[in-house]
XYZ file of C-alpha atoms in Angstrom:
267
model
C -24.115 4.856 18.335
C -25.712 6.828 15.529
C -25.451 5.402 12.026
C -23.522 8.447 10.812
C -20.953 8.008 13.550
C -20.554 4.327 12.677
C -19.856 5.224 9.051
C -17.281 7.794 10.078
C -15.653 5.343 12.485
C -15.273 2.765 9.719
C -13.792 5.319 7.338
C -11.400 6.578 9.978
C -10.259 3.018 10.511
C -9.611 2.698 6.775
C -7.726 5.984 6.620
C -5.408 4.998 9.445
C -5.033 1.427 8.223
C -1.451 1.860 7.149
C -0.218 0.001 10.294
C 3.420 0.930 10.872
C 3.535 3.251 7.860
C 1.259 5.715 9.609
C 3.946 6.451 12.164
C 6.127 7.960 9.443
C 3.300 9.697 7.571
C 2.763 13.392 6.950
C -0.637 14.708 7.995
C -2.211 17.903 6.664
C -5.570 19.356 7.569
C -7.830 22.090 6.247
C -11.394 23.115 6.828
C -14.133 25.674 6.533
C -16.830 26.801 8.954
C -19.912 28.481 7.481
C -22.224 30.559 9.697
C -25.721 31.505 8.575
C -28.254 33.626 10.469
C -31.804 33.933 9.158
C -34.682 36.126 10.258
C -38.368 36.486 9.542
C -41.122 39.030 10.011
C -43.871 36.491 9.400
C -46.707 36.585 11.952
C -46.910 33.691 14.319
C -43.220 32.844 14.159
C -41.466 32.517 17.504
C -37.978 33.199 16.232
C -38.118 36.952 16.749
C -35.869 39.124 14.642
C -33.318 36.392 14.024
C -34.049 32.694 13.937
C -31.770 29.811 14.819
C -28.718 30.010 12.606
C -26.989 27.224 10.718
C -23.369 26.329 11.357
C -21.784 24.014 8.797
C -18.342 22.553 9.539
C -16.395 20.965 6.676
C -13.000 19.584 7.667
C -10.499 17.617 5.600
C -7.713 15.396 6.919
C -5.120 14.115 4.435
C -2.461 11.574 5.320
C 0.502 10.752 3.060
C 3.050 7.990 3.509
C 5.454 7.172 0.701
C 3.402 6.530 -2.426
C 0.090 6.397 -0.537
C -2.373 9.185 0.247
C -5.687 8.999 2.085
C -8.316 11.621 2.738
C -11.330 11.869 5.007
C -13.621 14.912 4.855
C -16.517 14.853 7.333
C -19.298 17.443 7.219
C -21.272 18.373 10.333
C -24.297 20.662 10.561
C -24.599 21.887 14.139
C -28.173 23.098 13.679
C -29.475 19.736 12.457
C -26.942 17.689 14.424
C -26.321 15.849 11.178
C -22.982 14.173 10.536
C -22.100 13.143 6.984
C -18.974 12.262 5.048
C -18.333 14.688 2.174
C -15.426 12.780 0.660
C -13.061 9.903 1.370
C -10.453 8.151 -0.742
C -7.256 6.126 -0.744
C -4.762 6.922 -3.505
C -1.650 5.013 -4.584
C 0.823 7.008 -6.696
C 3.793 4.996 -7.996
C 6.154 6.465 -10.601
C 3.898 6.571 -13.685
C 0.398 5.777 -12.431
C -2.204 7.000 -9.971
C -4.927 4.690 -8.627
C -7.708 6.108 -6.442
C -10.274 4.050 -4.552
C -13.423 6.024 -3.622
C -15.895 4.074 -1.451
C -18.438 6.937 -1.425
C -18.713 7.209 -5.189
C -16.770 8.233 -8.286
C -18.096 9.450 -11.647
C -17.185 11.093 -14.970
C -18.847 14.045 -16.676
C -19.100 15.652 -20.091
C -17.308 18.935 -19.423
C -19.600 21.945 -18.789
C -22.214 21.370 -21.474
C -25.179 19.611 -19.878
C -24.605 21.048 -16.426
C -25.965 24.347 -17.767
C -28.659 22.896 -20.032
C -32.327 22.653 -19.183
C -32.616 18.880 -19.401
C -31.547 17.901 -15.907
C -28.338 16.561 -14.451
C -25.115 16.419 -16.484
C -24.600 13.202 -18.462
C -22.229 11.701 -15.962
C -21.988 8.041 -15.194
C -23.848 7.433 -11.914
C -21.695 8.024 -8.852
C -20.997 4.664 -7.197
C -18.060 3.044 -5.373
C -15.239 2.469 -7.803
C -11.705 3.138 -9.000
C -10.006 5.952 -10.861
C -6.801 5.515 -12.864
C -4.579 8.307 -14.198
C -1.477 7.902 -16.369
C 0.569 11.052 -17.131
C 2.759 10.689 -20.222
C 3.815 14.309 -20.837
C 2.355 16.128 -22.714
C -0.554 13.629 -22.488
C -2.633 12.530 -19.512
C -4.956 9.512 -19.714
C -7.578 8.691 -17.116
C -10.166 5.952 -16.618
C -13.040 5.713 -14.129
C -14.841 2.430 -13.443
C -17.640 1.780 -10.952
C -20.618 -0.517 -10.538
C -23.865 -0.931 -8.649
C -26.042 -3.937 -7.818
C -29.250 -4.101 -9.862
C -31.175 -7.132 -8.672
C -28.806 -10.081 -8.886
C -26.567 -8.389 -11.443
C -23.757 -5.847 -11.222
C -24.136 -3.008 -13.719
C -20.916 -1.228 -14.677
C -20.310 2.380 -15.656
C -17.099 3.762 -17.110
C -15.517 6.919 -18.440
C -12.273 7.384 -20.370
C -10.519 10.708 -20.873
C -7.460 12.039 -22.675
C -5.798 15.453 -22.220
C -3.006 17.082 -24.220
C -1.282 20.210 -22.876
C 1.420 22.229 -24.619
C 2.310 25.945 -24.749
C -0.925 27.206 -23.201
C -3.207 25.004 -25.321
C -5.189 22.112 -23.821
C -7.032 19.534 -25.923
C -9.382 17.053 -24.238
C -11.496 14.108 -25.268
C -13.905 11.990 -23.228
C -15.979 8.870 -23.819
C -18.146 7.002 -21.340
C -21.355 5.182 -20.691
C -23.494 3.346 -18.179
C -25.472 0.123 -18.235
C -27.702 1.256 -15.369
C -31.124 1.511 -17.024
C -32.530 3.688 -14.219
C -29.848 6.343 -14.794
C -30.968 9.626 -16.362
C -28.305 9.330 -19.055
C -28.536 5.560 -19.703
C -26.359 4.950 -22.754
C -23.070 6.467 -23.913
C -21.610 9.931 -24.392
C -18.537 11.502 -25.947
C -17.080 14.944 -26.327
C -14.099 17.137 -27.157
C -12.815 20.394 -25.725
C -10.089 22.951 -26.399
C -8.764 25.705 -24.141
C -6.204 28.324 -25.172
C -4.561 30.743 -22.726
C -3.280 33.794 -24.636
C -1.727 36.226 -22.167
C -4.715 37.924 -20.516
C -7.310 36.157 -22.699
C -8.530 32.576 -22.208
C -10.735 30.960 -24.869
C -12.592 27.665 -24.369
C -14.822 25.602 -26.640
C -16.583 22.290 -26.017
C -18.756 19.824 -27.938
C -20.653 16.876 -26.490
C -23.074 14.197 -27.657
C -25.357 11.773 -25.805
C -26.475 8.490 -27.362
C -29.289 6.926 -25.291
C -29.901 3.182 -25.147
C -33.540 3.225 -24.003
C -36.221 2.705 -26.637
C -37.889 5.858 -27.921
C -35.043 8.213 -27.000
C -32.996 10.102 -29.577
C -29.379 11.206 -29.882
C -28.620 14.793 -28.891
C -25.670 17.178 -28.819
C -24.611 20.566 -27.533
C -21.918 23.249 -27.405
C -20.282 25.386 -24.751
C -17.926 28.337 -25.218
C -16.366 31.000 -23.038
C -14.127 34.074 -23.244
C -12.329 35.256 -20.111
C -10.237 38.423 -19.938
C -8.061 39.203 -16.915
C -8.205 42.950 -16.195
C -5.020 42.995 -14.170
C -3.716 42.275 -10.712
C -6.438 42.739 -8.137
C -9.039 43.825 -10.712
C -10.644 40.454 -11.406
C -11.753 38.798 -14.642
C -14.553 39.528 -17.102
C -16.111 36.340 -18.520
C -18.655 35.744 -21.296
C -20.177 32.269 -21.656
C -22.558 30.547 -24.057
C -24.339 27.188 -23.839
C -26.524 25.721 -26.583
C -28.045 22.237 -26.906
C -30.638 20.706 -29.219
C -34.105 19.444 -28.267
C -32.998 15.858 -27.655
C -30.031 16.721 -25.477
C -32.157 19.247 -23.612
C -34.485 16.429 -22.557
C -31.794 13.830 -21.812
C -32.828 11.900 -24.931
C -36.526 12.821 -24.767
C -37.302 15.570 -27.310
C -38.457 18.816 -25.681
C -40.554 21.610 -27.161
C -37.524 23.720 -27.961
C -33.763 23.937 -27.951
C -31.943 25.364 -24.972
C -29.508 28.255 -25.258
C -28.089 30.719 -22.792
C -25.547 33.532 -22.960
C -24.338 35.339 -19.862
C -21.424 37.179 -18.362
C -19.842 37.487 -14.965
């Protein structure tokens, strides 16, 4: 049996490991199928006008039973005959708490700031098997992510803590996290704050984030993100203007670059 199939078989066994509870569970499914056809006019190619197309199947199965929920989302590429698992989790939701176990990896990011900067990947804690906790205390929501990875004989932990406040169309958020994995791009700690205000047809968002590296020779950096979105009306879409700006240190993930990074664009 192929390795990919073995992994899927194990995850399926976990998903349906509710014993007798499964018999009374609700099952929902959803999926997407993506078709792609490519062609080339390059000399010497045997594909003709159209080459072999790609067919990507992404299918999600969610099972709920009482306070438990599990999900398995396999991804299969028919062209490459490659079977992967896109997502899988087991979630327990009692009255005032949500606990999610993710064997394929869980992480925490710093809003939208570094994902649009020129310095590489967002300053998220590395994605590794771990747990996510969420506590809603209206109008607040608190969440915590914890994971770890083996580094030699030691287990290095990463964590991320977030807080959200929502009231009358205004959302305030704060996040703090860090990783002890020295090989991670964003080895060290990060924190940030964000505000979003929905005013009828206009939505305004602003974010600030800072990265504090632990490795020798690296320097602290920070950045901003802002957006304006205006809904034109039913069926007419939304006009959005966004800005991202980070300093030289943040742009290089702690390593100073030649210049700051800034970008303004609309969609």
